[in-house]
mmCIF file of C-alpha atoms in Angstrom:
data_model
loop_
_atom_site.group_PDB
_atom_site.id
_atom_site.type_symbol
_atom_site.label_atom_id
_atom_site.label_comp_id
_atom_site.label_asym_id
_atom_site.label_seq_id
_atom_site.Cartn_x
_atom_site.Cartn_y
_atom_site.Cartn_z
ATOM 1 C CA MET A 1 27.912 13.753 -13.176
ATOM 2 C CA LYS A 2 25.248 11.155 -12.545
ATOM 3 C CA LYS A 3 25.514 11.554 -8.788
ATOM 4 C CA GLN A 4 25.233 15.327 -9.080
ATOM 5 C CA LYS A 5 22.056 14.931 -11.135
ATOM 6 C CA GLN A 6 20.545 12.649 -8.505
ATOM 7 C CA GLN A 7 21.408 14.956 -5.634
ATOM 8 C CA GLU A 8 19.922 18.086 -7.205
ATOM 9 C CA TYR A 9 16.403 16.964 -6.307
ATOM 10 C CA SER A 10 16.929 16.943 -2.548
ATOM 11 C CA PRO A 11 19.146 19.829 -1.424
ATOM 12 C CA ASN A 12 16.728 21.455 1.023
ATOM 13 C CA ILE A 13 14.426 18.587 2.021
ATOM 14 C CA THR A 14 14.948 16.663 5.236
ATOM 15 C CA TRP A 15 14.328 12.925 5.011
ATOM 16 C CA ASN A 16 13.951 10.339 7.774
ATOM 17 C CA LEU A 17 13.928 6.565 7.459
ATOM 18 C CA LEU A 18 11.706 4.015 9.202
ATOM 19 C CA ILE A 19 12.749 0.374 8.986
ATOM 20 C CA CYS A 20 9.689 -1.564 10.138
ATOM 21 C CA GLY A 21 9.123 -5.193 10.983
ATOM 22 C CA PRO A 22 10.503 -8.100 12.982
ATOM 23 C CA ILE A 23 14.225 -8.764 13.089
ATOM 24 C CA VAL A 24 13.847 -12.528 13.013
ATOM 25 C CA GLN A 25 10.966 -13.539 10.763
ATOM 26 C CA GLY A 26 8.511 -16.066 12.165
ATOM 27 C CA ASP A 27 5.633 -17.445 10.155
ATOM 28 C CA VAL A 28 5.313 -15.865 6.722
ATOM 29 C CA LYS A 29 2.063 -15.790 4.763
ATOM 30 C CA THR A 30 2.662 -16.850 1.167
ATOM 31 C CA LYS A 31 0.383 -17.626 -1.758
ATOM 32 C CA VAL A 32 0.327 -21.171 -3.111
ATOM 33 C CA GLY A 33 -2.031 -21.493 -6.052
ATOM 34 C CA ASP A 34 -5.287 -19.815 -5.086
ATOM 35 C CA LYS A 35 -4.726 -20.130 -1.327
ATOM 36 C CA TYR A 36 -2.554 -18.441 1.296
ATOM 37 C CA ILE A 37 -0.583 -20.603 3.694
ATOM 38 C CA LEU A 38 1.675 -19.914 6.677
ATOM 39 C CA SER A 39 5.207 -21.161 6.121
ATOM 40 C CA LYS A 40 8.072 -21.210 8.603
ATOM 41 C CA SER A 41 10.890 -18.703 8.210
ATOM 42 C CA ASN A 42 13.836 -17.945 10.472
ATOM 43 C CA PHE A 43 15.388 -15.264 8.295
ATOM 44 C CA ASN A 44 17.456 -12.806 10.330
ATOM 45 C CA CYS A 45 17.119 -9.235 9.036
ATOM 46 C CA CYS A 46 20.132 -7.739 10.834
ATOM 47 C CA ASP A 47 22.475 -7.914 7.820
ATOM 48 C CA THR A 48 19.810 -6.487 5.495
ATOM 49 C CA ILE A 49 19.123 -3.592 7.863
ATOM 50 C CA ALA A 50 22.840 -2.913 8.309
ATOM 51 C CA GLN A 51 23.463 -2.875 4.543
ATOM 52 C CA ASN A 52 20.650 -0.350 4.008
ATOM 53 C CA VAL A 53 22.010 1.903 6.750
ATOM 54 C CA ARG A 54 25.627 1.701 5.596
ATOM 55 C CA GLN A 55 24.782 2.410 1.961
ATOM 56 C CA TRP A 56 21.964 4.937 2.295
ATOM 57 C CA GLY A 57 22.157 6.234 5.850
ATOM 58 C CA HIS A 58 23.774 9.516 4.761
ATOM 59 C CA LEU A 59 20.509 10.487 3.015
ATOM 60 C CA PHE A 60 18.531 10.592 6.262
ATOM 61 C CA LYS A 61 18.491 12.876 9.278
ATOM 62 C CA LYS A 62 17.154 10.168 11.573
ATOM 63 C CA ILE A 63 16.891 6.399 11.146
ATOM 64 C CA ILE A 64 14.563 4.417 13.387
ATOM 65 C CA LEU A 65 14.197 0.653 13.490
ATOM 66 C CA VAL A 66 10.625 -0.038 14.598
ATOM 67 C CA THR A 67 10.074 -3.573 15.794
ATOM 68 C CA TRP A 68 8.291 -5.519 18.518
ATOM 69 C CA ILE A 69 9.198 -5.875 22.170
ATOM 70 C CA ASP A 70 9.868 -9.596 21.792
ATOM 71 C CA GLN A 71 12.484 -8.817 19.117
ATOM 72 C CA ALA A 72 14.780 -6.845 21.431
ATOM 73 C CA GLU A 73 17.082 -9.800 22.039
ATOM 74 C CA TYR A 74 17.789 -10.120 18.305
ATOM 75 C CA VAL A 75 19.198 -6.610 17.835
ATOM 76 C CA SER A 76 22.795 -7.359 16.855
ATOM 77 C CA ARG A 77 25.887 -5.558 18.087
ATOM 78 C CA GLU A 78 26.456 -4.298 14.560
ATOM 79 C CA LEU A 79 23.049 -2.610 14.462
ATOM 80 C CA LYS A 80 23.700 -0.989 17.833
ATOM 81 C CA SER A 81 27.074 0.239 16.595
ATOM 82 C CA LEU A 82 25.445 2.013 13.623
ATOM 83 C CA GLY A 83 23.795 4.516 15.942
ATOM 84 C CA ILE A 84 20.256 3.987 14.716
ATOM 85 C CA GLU A 85 17.363 4.434 17.126
ATOM 86 C CA VAL A 86 15.446 1.285 18.076
ATOM 87 C CA LEU A 87 11.771 1.665 18.916
ATOM 88 C CA LEU A 88 10.096 -1.352 20.538
ATOM 89 C CA LEU A 89 6.295 -1.574 20.311
ATOM 90 C CA ASN A 90 3.652 -4.064 21.354
ATOM 91 C CA ASP A 91 2.927 -6.394 18.460
ATOM 92 C CA PRO A 92 -0.775 -6.131 17.496
ATOM 93 C CA GLY A 93 -0.469 -9.535 15.801
ATOM 94 C CA ARG A 94 -1.986 -10.916 12.627
ATOM 95 C CA LYS A 95 -5.431 -11.141 14.203
ATOM 96 C CA SER A 96 -5.582 -7.340 14.205
ATOM 97 C CA SER A 97 -6.255 -7.563 10.457
ATOM 98 C CA PHE A 98 -9.433 -9.173 9.148
ATOM 99 C CA CYS A 99 -7.388 -11.292 6.708
ATOM 100 C CA ASP A 100 -4.872 -12.391 9.358
ATOM 101 C CA ASP A 101 -2.003 -10.691 7.533
ATOM 102 C CA SER A 102 0.508 -8.066 8.638
ATOM 103 C CA ARG A 103 -1.053 -4.906 7.196
ATOM 104 C CA VAL A 104 -2.137 -3.493 10.582
ATOM 105 C CA ARG A 105 1.219 -4.470 12.077
ATOM 106 C CA VAL A 106 3.036 -2.541 9.336
ATOM 107 C CA MET A 107 0.858 0.526 9.825
ATOM 108 C CA THR A 108 1.158 0.373 13.615
ATOM 109 C CA ALA A 109 4.937 0.425 13.241
ATOM 110 C CA THR A 110 4.648 3.297 10.753
ATOM 111 C CA THR A 111 2.518 5.521 12.980
ATOM 112 C CA GLY A 112 4.685 4.757 16.020
ATOM 113 C CA GLY A 113 7.865 5.572 14.127
ATOM 114 C CA ILE A 114 6.534 8.850 12.716
ATOM 115 C CA GLU A 115 5.374 9.921 16.173
ATOM 116 C CA ALA A 116 8.891 9.197 17.444
ATOM 117 C CA ILE A 117 10.340 11.427 14.711
ATOM 118 C CA GLY A 118 8.024 14.186 15.903
ATOM 119 C CA LYS A 119 8.549 16.427 12.840
ATOM 120 C CA PRO A 120 5.293 16.551 10.819
ATOM 121 C CA ASN A 121 6.788 18.830 8.144
ATOM 122 C CA GLU A 122 9.787 16.622 7.427
ATOM 123 C CA HIS A 123 9.738 13.740 4.966
ATOM 124 C CA VAL A 124 9.870 10.048 5.798
ATOM 125 C CA MET A 125 10.386 6.810 3.925
ATOM 126 C CA ARG A 126 9.015 3.576 5.369
ATOM 127 C CA ILE A 127 10.674 0.323 4.266
ATOM 128 C CA ARG A 128 10.539 -3.279 5.468
ATOM 129 C CA SER A 129 13.170 -4.835 7.690
ATOM 130 C CA ASP A 130 13.661 -7.775 5.307
ATOM 131 C CA GLN A 131 14.289 -5.772 2.124
ATOM 132 C CA ARG A 132 17.026 -3.613 0.668
ATOM 133 C CA PHE A 133 16.988 -1.614 -2.541
ATOM 134 C CA ASP A 134 18.108 1.704 -4.040
ATOM 135 C CA LEU A 135 16.548 4.125 -1.546
ATOM 136 C CA ASN A 136 17.965 7.136 -3.336
ATOM 137 C CA SER A 137 15.930 6.320 -6.450
ATOM 138 C CA MET A 138 12.729 6.447 -4.398
ATOM 139 C CA ILE A 139 13.642 9.831 -2.917
ATOM 140 C CA ILE A 140 14.406 11.247 -6.360
ATOM 141 C CA SER A 141 11.183 9.905 -7.870
ATOM 142 C CA HIS A 142 9.065 11.199 -4.990
ATOM 143 C CA GLN A 143 10.498 14.700 -5.183
ATOM 144 C CA LYS A 144 10.210 14.859 -8.973
ATOM 145 C CA ALA A 145 6.584 13.736 -8.682
ATOM 146 C CA ALA A 146 5.877 16.210 -5.870
ATOM 147 C CA SER A 147 6.285 19.227 -8.151
ATOM 148 C CA LEU A 148 3.872 17.819 -10.723
ATOM 149 C CA ILE A 149 1.316 16.795 -8.118
ATOM 150 C CA LYS A 150 1.500 20.228 -6.496
ATOM 151 C CA LYS A 151 0.832 21.820 -9.873
ATOM 152 C CA ASN A 152 -2.157 19.528 -10.440
ATOM 153 C CA GLN A 153 -3.536 20.294 -6.981
ATOM 154 C CA ASP A 154 -3.082 24.028 -7.504
ATOM 155 C CA ASN A 155 -5.064 23.779 -10.737
ATOM 156 C CA ILE A 156 -8.098 22.503 -8.804
ATOM 157 C CA ASN A 157 -7.457 24.722 -5.770
ATOM 158 C CA THR A 158 -7.006 21.884 -3.293
ATOM 159 C CA LYS A 159 -4.426 20.473 -0.876
ATOM 160 C CA LEU A 160 -4.186 16.717 -0.643
ATOM 161 C CA PRO A 161 -1.470 14.367 0.633
ATOM 162 C CA HIS A 162 1.113 12.928 -1.733
ATOM 163 C CA ILE A 163 2.152 9.312 -1.104
ATOM 164 C CA SER A 164 4.707 7.395 -3.178
ATOM 165 C CA GLY A 165 4.913 3.638 -3.606
ATOM 166 C CA LEU A 166 7.313 1.473 -5.564
ATOM 167 C CA CYS A 167 4.897 0.780 -8.436
ATOM 168 C CA PHE A 168 1.295 0.207 -9.446
ATOM 169 C CA TRP A 169 -0.257 -2.190 -11.968
ATOM 170 C CA LEU A 170 -2.017 -1.814 -15.287
ATOM 171 C CA ASP A 171 -4.614 -4.481 -14.491
ATOM 172 C CA ARG A 172 -5.232 -3.606 -10.833
ATOM 173 C CA PRO A 173 -6.993 -0.265 -10.418
ATOM 174 C CA TYR A 174 -6.721 1.430 -7.016
ATOM 175 C CA SER A 175 -3.453 -0.341 -6.271
ATOM 176 C CA LEU A 176 -0.061 0.839 -5.051
ATOM 177 C CA CYS A 177 2.725 -1.524 -4.019
ATOM 178 C CA ASN A 178 2.978 -1.633 -0.223
ATOM 179 C CA PHE A 179 6.640 -2.688 0.026
ATOM 180 C CA ALA A 180 7.632 0.912 0.801
ATOM 181 C CA HIS A 181 5.968 4.316 1.116
ATOM 182 C CA ALA A 182 7.283 7.871 1.137
ATOM 183 C CA GLY A 183 5.831 11.293 1.870
ATOM 184 C CA LEU A 184 5.558 14.061 4.439
ATOM 185 C CA CYS A 185 5.505 12.721 8.002
ATOM 186 C CA SER A 186 2.037 14.186 8.558
ATOM 187 C CA ASP A 187 0.703 12.724 5.284
ATOM 188 C CA LEU A 188 2.165 9.262 5.808
ATOM 189 C CA HIS A 189 0.912 9.209 9.404
ATOM 190 C CA PHE A 190 -2.621 9.998 8.200
ATOM 191 C CA PHE A 191 -2.255 7.319 5.500
ATOM 192 C CA ALA A 192 -1.147 4.674 8.016
ATOM 193 C CA ASP A 193 -3.718 5.664 10.627
ATOM 194 C CA ALA A 194 -6.494 5.232 8.047
ATOM 195 C CA GLN A 195 -5.460 1.592 7.627
ATOM 196 C CA ILE A 196 -5.826 0.994 11.359
ATOM 197 C CA ARG A 197 -9.030 3.002 11.743
ATOM 198 C CA TYR A 198 -10.762 1.232 8.832
ATOM 199 C CA ARG A 199 -9.085 -2.142 9.223
ATOM 200 C CA HIS A 200 -12.415 -3.983 9.254
ATOM 201 C CA ALA A 201 -13.702 -2.391 6.059
ATOM 202 C CA SER A 202 -13.229 -4.086 2.720
ATOM 203 C CA SER A 203 -14.860 -4.293 -0.678
ATOM 204 C CA LEU A 204 -16.265 -7.635 -1.767
ATOM 205 C CA LYS A 205 -13.781 -8.114 -4.593
ATOM 206 C CA ALA A 206 -10.615 -7.109 -2.756
ATOM 207 C CA ALA A 207 -10.608 -9.048 0.528
ATOM 208 C CA GLY A 208 -7.127 -10.351 1.336
ATOM 209 C CA TRP A 209 -5.355 -7.927 -0.973
ATOM 210 C CA PRO A 210 -3.422 -5.280 0.994
ATOM 211 C CA GLU A 211 -2.450 -3.118 -1.981
ATOM 212 C CA GLY A 212 -6.055 -2.709 -3.095
ATOM 213 C CA ASP A 213 -7.596 -1.991 0.269
ATOM 214 C CA THR A 214 -4.763 0.278 1.400
ATOM 215 C CA ILE A 215 -5.618 2.887 -1.218
ATOM 216 C CA ARG A 216 -9.350 2.458 -0.645
ATOM 217 C CA LYS A 217 -9.081 3.013 3.108
ATOM 218 C CA HIS A 218 -6.948 6.110 2.618
ATOM 219 C CA LEU A 219 -9.439 7.541 0.127
ATOM 220 C CA LEU A 220 -12.261 6.768 2.560
ATOM 221 C CA ALA A 221 -10.504 8.797 5.273
ATOM 222 C CA LEU A 222 -10.066 11.643 2.767
ATOM 223 C CA VAL A 223 -13.749 11.770 1.743
ATOM 224 C CA PRO A 224 -14.422 15.047 3.632
ATOM 225 C CA ARG A 225 -11.770 16.680 1.425
ATOM 226 C CA LEU A 226 -12.802 14.837 -1.742
ATOM 227 C CA LYS A 227 -16.458 15.846 -1.603
ATOM 228 C CA GLN A 228 -15.727 19.193 -3.269
ATOM 229 C CA HIS A 229 -14.519 17.178 -6.275
ATOM 230 C CA GLY A 230 -17.680 15.064 -6.448
ATOM 231 C CA TYR A 231 -16.497 11.912 -4.648
ATOM 232 C CA GLN A 232 -18.288 10.188 -1.773
ATOM 233 C CA ALA A 233 -17.567 7.198 0.461
ATOM 234 C CA LYS A 234 -19.300 4.806 -1.937
ATOM 235 C CA HIS A 235 -16.823 5.714 -4.684
ATOM 236 C CA CYS A 236 -13.882 4.458 -2.599
ATOM 237 C CA PHE A 237 -14.871 0.796 -2.884
ATOM 238 C CA PRO A 238 -16.011 0.249 -6.480
ATOM 239 C CA ALA A 239 -17.255 -3.171 -7.550
ATOM 240 C CA LEU A 240 -14.043 -4.499 -9.088
ATOM 241 C CA PRO A 241 -12.154 -7.783 -8.858
ATOM 242 C CA LYS A 242 -8.576 -7.950 -7.626
ATOM 243 C CA SER A 243 -7.443 -7.995 -11.244
ATOM 244 C CA THR A 244 -9.226 -7.188 -14.473
ATOM 245 C CA THR A 245 -7.277 -9.909 -16.295
ATOM 246 C CA GLU A 246 -6.736 -12.623 -13.679
ATOM 247 C CA GLY A 247 -9.000 -14.725 -11.473
ATOM 248 C CA ASP A 248 -12.379 -16.402 -11.794
ATOM 249 C CA ASP A 249 -14.415 -13.200 -11.682
ATOM 250 C CA ALA A 250 -12.291 -11.174 -14.104
ATOM 251 C CA ALA A 251 -13.864 -12.685 -17.233
ATOM 252 C CA SER A 252 -17.360 -11.678 -16.145
ATOM 253 C CA LEU A 253 -16.330 -8.015 -15.836
ATOM 254 C CA TYR A 254 -15.340 -7.292 -19.409
ATOM 255 C CA ASN A 255 -17.784 -4.396 -19.390
ATOM 256 C CA ILE A 256 -16.674 -2.016 -16.661
ATOM 257 C CA PRO A 257 -18.264 1.445 -16.800
ATOM 258 C CA LYS A 258 -15.630 4.108 -17.310
ATOM 259 C CA ASP A 259 -16.844 6.105 -14.304
ATOM 260 C CA THR A 260 -15.818 3.164 -12.071
ATOM 261 C CA LEU A 261 -12.233 4.280 -12.605
ATOM 262 C CA ASN A 262 -12.736 8.046 -12.287
ATOM 263 C CA LEU A 263 -11.516 8.252 -8.686
ATOM 264 C CA TRP A 264 -8.441 6.165 -9.494
ATOM 265 C CA GLU A 265 -7.589 8.475 -12.383
ATOM 266 C CA PHE A 266 -8.082 11.469 -10.080
ATOM 267 C CA SER A 267 -5.878 9.821 -7.445
ATOM 268 C CA LEU A 268 -2.983 9.154 -9.810
ATOM 269 C CA LYS A 269 -3.086 12.786 -10.846
ATOM 270 C CA HIS A 270 -3.425 14.374 -7.396
ATOM 271 C CA LEU A 271 -2.407 11.911 -4.637
ATOM 272 C CA TYR A 272 -0.210 8.943 -5.515
ATOM 273 C CA SER A 273 2.951 8.415 -7.531
ATOM 274 C CA SER A 274 5.364 5.589 -8.233
ATOM 275 C CA CYS A 275 9.146 5.549 -8.431
ATOM 276 C CA SER A 276 11.532 4.465 -11.164
ATOM 277 C CA PRO A 277 12.013 0.744 -11.988
ATOM 278 C CA LYS A 278 15.484 0.975 -10.419
ATOM 279 C CA ALA A 279 14.085 0.346 -6.939
ATOM 280 C CA LEU A 280 12.488 -2.984 -7.801
ATOM 281 C CA GLU A 281 15.331 -3.922 -10.121
ATOM 282 C CA THR A 282 17.706 -3.654 -7.145
ATOM 283 C CA LEU A 283 15.338 -5.173 -4.572
ATOM 284 C CA VAL A 284 16.691 -8.027 -2.449
ATOM 285 C CA TRP A 285 14.028 -9.681 -0.305
ATOM 286 C CA LYS A 286 14.954 -12.042 2.525
ATOM 287 C CA GLY A 287 18.425 -12.384 1.063
ATOM 288 C CA LYS A 288 17.222 -13.276 -2.443
ATOM 289 C CA LYS A 289 17.053 -11.152 -5.574
ATOM 290 C CA TYR A 290 13.497 -10.051 -6.275
ATOM 291 C CA PRO A 291 12.215 -11.049 -9.728
ATOM 292 C CA ASN A 292 12.951 -8.508 -12.424
ATOM 293 C CA PRO A 293 9.861 -6.298 -12.860
ATOM 294 C CA LYS A 294 10.272 -6.644 -16.636
ATOM 295 C CA ASP A 295 9.353 -10.323 -16.243
ATOM 296 C CA PHE A 296 5.974 -9.560 -14.651
ATOM 297 C CA HIS A 297 2.997 -10.158 -16.897
ATOM 298 C CA ASN A 298 0.472 -7.927 -15.115
ATOM 299 C CA GLY A 299 1.825 -4.647 -16.432
ATOM 300 C CA MET A 300 3.747 -3.108 -13.528
ATOM 301 C CA ARG A 301 3.946 0.660 -13.948
ATOM 302 C CA PHE A 302 6.602 3.094 -12.793
ATOM 303 C CA TYR A 303 7.427 6.808 -12.779
ATOM 304 C CA LYS A 304 7.401 7.485 -16.541
ATOM 305 C CA ASP A 305 3.978 5.897 -17.015
ATOM 306 C CA TRP A 306 2.631 7.595 -13.911
ATOM 307 C CA LYS A 307 3.915 10.964 -15.204
ATOM 308 C CA ARG A 308 1.992 10.532 -18.454
ATOM 309 C CA CYS A 309 -1.152 9.805 -16.460
ATOM 310 C CA ALA A 310 -0.583 12.757 -14.127
ATOM 311 C CA LYS A 311 -0.255 15.024 -17.168
ATOM 312 C CA GLY A 312 -3.618 13.859 -18.476
ATOM 313 C CA ASP A 313 -2.552 11.153 -20.939
ATOM 314 C CA LEU A 314 -4.427 8.086 -19.698
ATOM 315 C CA SER A 315 -3.785 5.907 -22.761
ATOM 316 C CA ALA A 316 -0.815 4.045 -21.284
ATOM 317 C CA ILE A 317 -2.472 3.379 -17.941
ATOM 318 C CA PHE A 318 -6.153 2.915 -18.722
ATOM 319 C CA ASN A 319 -6.087 1.681 -22.301
ATOM 320 C CA TYR A 320 -8.029 -1.407 -21.234
ATOM 321 C CA SER A 321 -10.903 0.766 -20.042
ATOM 322 C CA HIS A 322 -11.217 2.249 -23.541
ATOM 323 C CA SER A 323 -10.714 -0.918 -25.582
ATOM 324 C CA LYS A 324 -11.902 -4.072 -23.825
ATOM 325 C CA PHE A 325 -14.650 -2.534 -21.753
ATOM 326 C CA SER A 326 -17.797 -0.666 -22.658
ATOM 327 C CA GLN A 327 -21.069 0.317 -21.059
ATOM 328 C CA SER A 328 -23.005 -2.496 -22.763
ATOM 329 C CA ASN A 329 -24.234 -5.655 -21.072
ATOM 330 C CA PHE A 330 -23.156 -4.549 -17.622
ATOM 331 C CA HIS A 331 -25.464 -3.639 -14.793
ATOM 332 C CA PRO A 332 -23.473 -1.741 -12.130
ATOM 333 C CA LEU A 333 -24.379 -2.164 -8.490
ATOM 334 C CA LYS A 334 -26.652 0.620 -7.310
ATOM 335 C CA ASP A 335 -25.188 0.515 -3.830
ATOM 336 C CA ILE A 336 -21.629 -0.296 -2.884
ATOM 337 C CA THR A 337 -21.611 -3.456 -0.813
ATOM 338 C CA TRP A 338 -19.308 -3.562 2.196
ATOM 339 C CA ILE A 339 -17.892 -6.545 4.010
ATOM 340 C CA LEU A 340 -17.516 -5.800 7.697
ATOM 341 C CA HIS A 341 -15.185 -8.137 9.543
ATOM 342 C CA GLY A 342 -15.994 -7.161 13.101
ATOM 343 C CA LYS A 343 -18.536 -5.109 15.001
ATOM 344 C CA PRO A 344 -20.231 -2.159 13.261
ATOM 345 C CA GLU A 345 -18.934 0.314 15.811
ATOM 346 C CA GLN A 346 -15.371 -0.647 14.876
ATOM 347 C CA VAL A 347 -15.736 1.003 11.491
ATOM 348 C CA GLN A 348 -16.381 4.712 11.665
ATOM 349 C CA GLY A 349 -18.634 6.260 9.056
ATOM 350 C CA LEU A 350 -19.661 3.082 7.244
ATOM 351 C CA ASN A 351 -23.259 1.937 6.833
ATOM 352 C CA LEU A 352 -23.621 -1.766 6.237
ATOM 353 C CA SER A 353 -25.763 -2.994 3.377
ATOM 354 C CA LYS A 354 -28.327 -5.691 4.054
ATOM 355 C CA LYS A 355 -26.231 -8.106 2.022
ATOM 356 C CA SER A 356 -23.200 -7.494 4.234
ATOM 357 C CA LEU A 357 -25.257 -7.918 7.418
ATOM 358 C CA LEU A 358 -26.651 -11.204 6.106
ATOM 359 C CA LYS A 359 -23.172 -12.380 5.136
ATOM 360 C CA ARG A 360 -21.829 -11.634 8.602
ATOM 361 C CA ARG A 361 -24.725 -13.451 10.286
ATOM 362 C CA ILE A 362 -24.115 -16.502 8.113
ATOM 363 C CA GLN A 363 -20.397 -16.386 8.902
ATOM 364 C CA ASN A 364 -21.103 -16.110 12.627
ATOM 365 C CA TYR A 365 -23.532 -19.042 12.447
ATOM 366 C CA LEU A 366 -21.059 -21.257 10.585
ATOM 367 C CA GLN A 367 -18.330 -20.401 13.055
ATOM 368 C CA SER A 368 -20.588 -21.409 15.935
ATOM 369 C CA LEU A 369 -21.075 -24.937 14.548
ATOM 370 C CA PRO A 370 -18.898 -27.702 16.014
ATOM 371 C CA ASP A 371 -15.938 -28.783 13.928
ATOM 372 C CA PRO A 372 -16.885 -32.117 12.274
ATOM 373 C CA ARG A 373 -13.258 -33.221 12.423
ATOM 374 C CA GLU A 374 -13.315 -32.977 16.218
ATOM 375 C CA SER A 375 -16.575 -34.956 16.545
ATOM 376 C CA SER A 376 -15.291 -37.712 14.255
ATOM 377 C CA SER A 377 -12.142 -38.090 16.315
#
């Protein structure tokens, strides 16, 4: 009976699967304390990929492994025997992202894979090559959410994309877990392309945090369609820290104006959804069980909490904005300040503030100075 209930949500919808990333992991960026370091990893993803395909492959019309040209030699015989398509792309590298992480690499693989599918009106799920979890639970959650989001969009006479992630967080506004995404091929392609197009744009408080900037860049690309609802480019990068409860600058922001979160509330009602906890509860990452989401202390939120928000009940999601924070003793920035990591022409539609220009000039000057360690040696 349980299987029949799960299958009833996807009888007439065609799904495709993109498995993106290297087959043999090289350097992996991990957080140690307050800093990120590169650690060595030689984890081979072939078994993880094969397990996902064997267990969940029947759910998908087409399965494409999107990896880099230099990974071709690592494609195992077992993977070849599963009949999945292998797409080899040029690796843009970590330097393609201003924080030297893999966000642009992930989105390059996503756009390339969707273009290979070539069916904009079909659905696609994008997962990582080093992770396996209950993919069916994400499909079910996305399709259940799609009906509610469509109703919400119809109520405001608009058509916006719908993107699902695994979860979002209570204390991190404008965040959606980037482990996996799901949506229409055309919507997810637009979502991924926005990350590449605006890869040099970031808000001051969110640099180095893919989940935060991913949503912000997508919203920025959607501004022409959001204007009718009163939102402009400056609303996409509000002055917020990575977390409202963690970090050095969180304590100084106990008074966040409610309107700072208006676009995030709008987004959770009309654009983004999260899946059931089952996906993260079953997640195995690089061969190891992912920590139980119930053990997280930053308030990870899943489908039931998202549904309450999408229906207009914000108490479970934004209770901190009504209790801890108030309008008093807080002077909001009049102009949103951008950090531009690169040349101005690389970021379409963004006007740099004087503060950002000064910051970039200082950074360029410091980078031009000789390394004292080299002179001392």
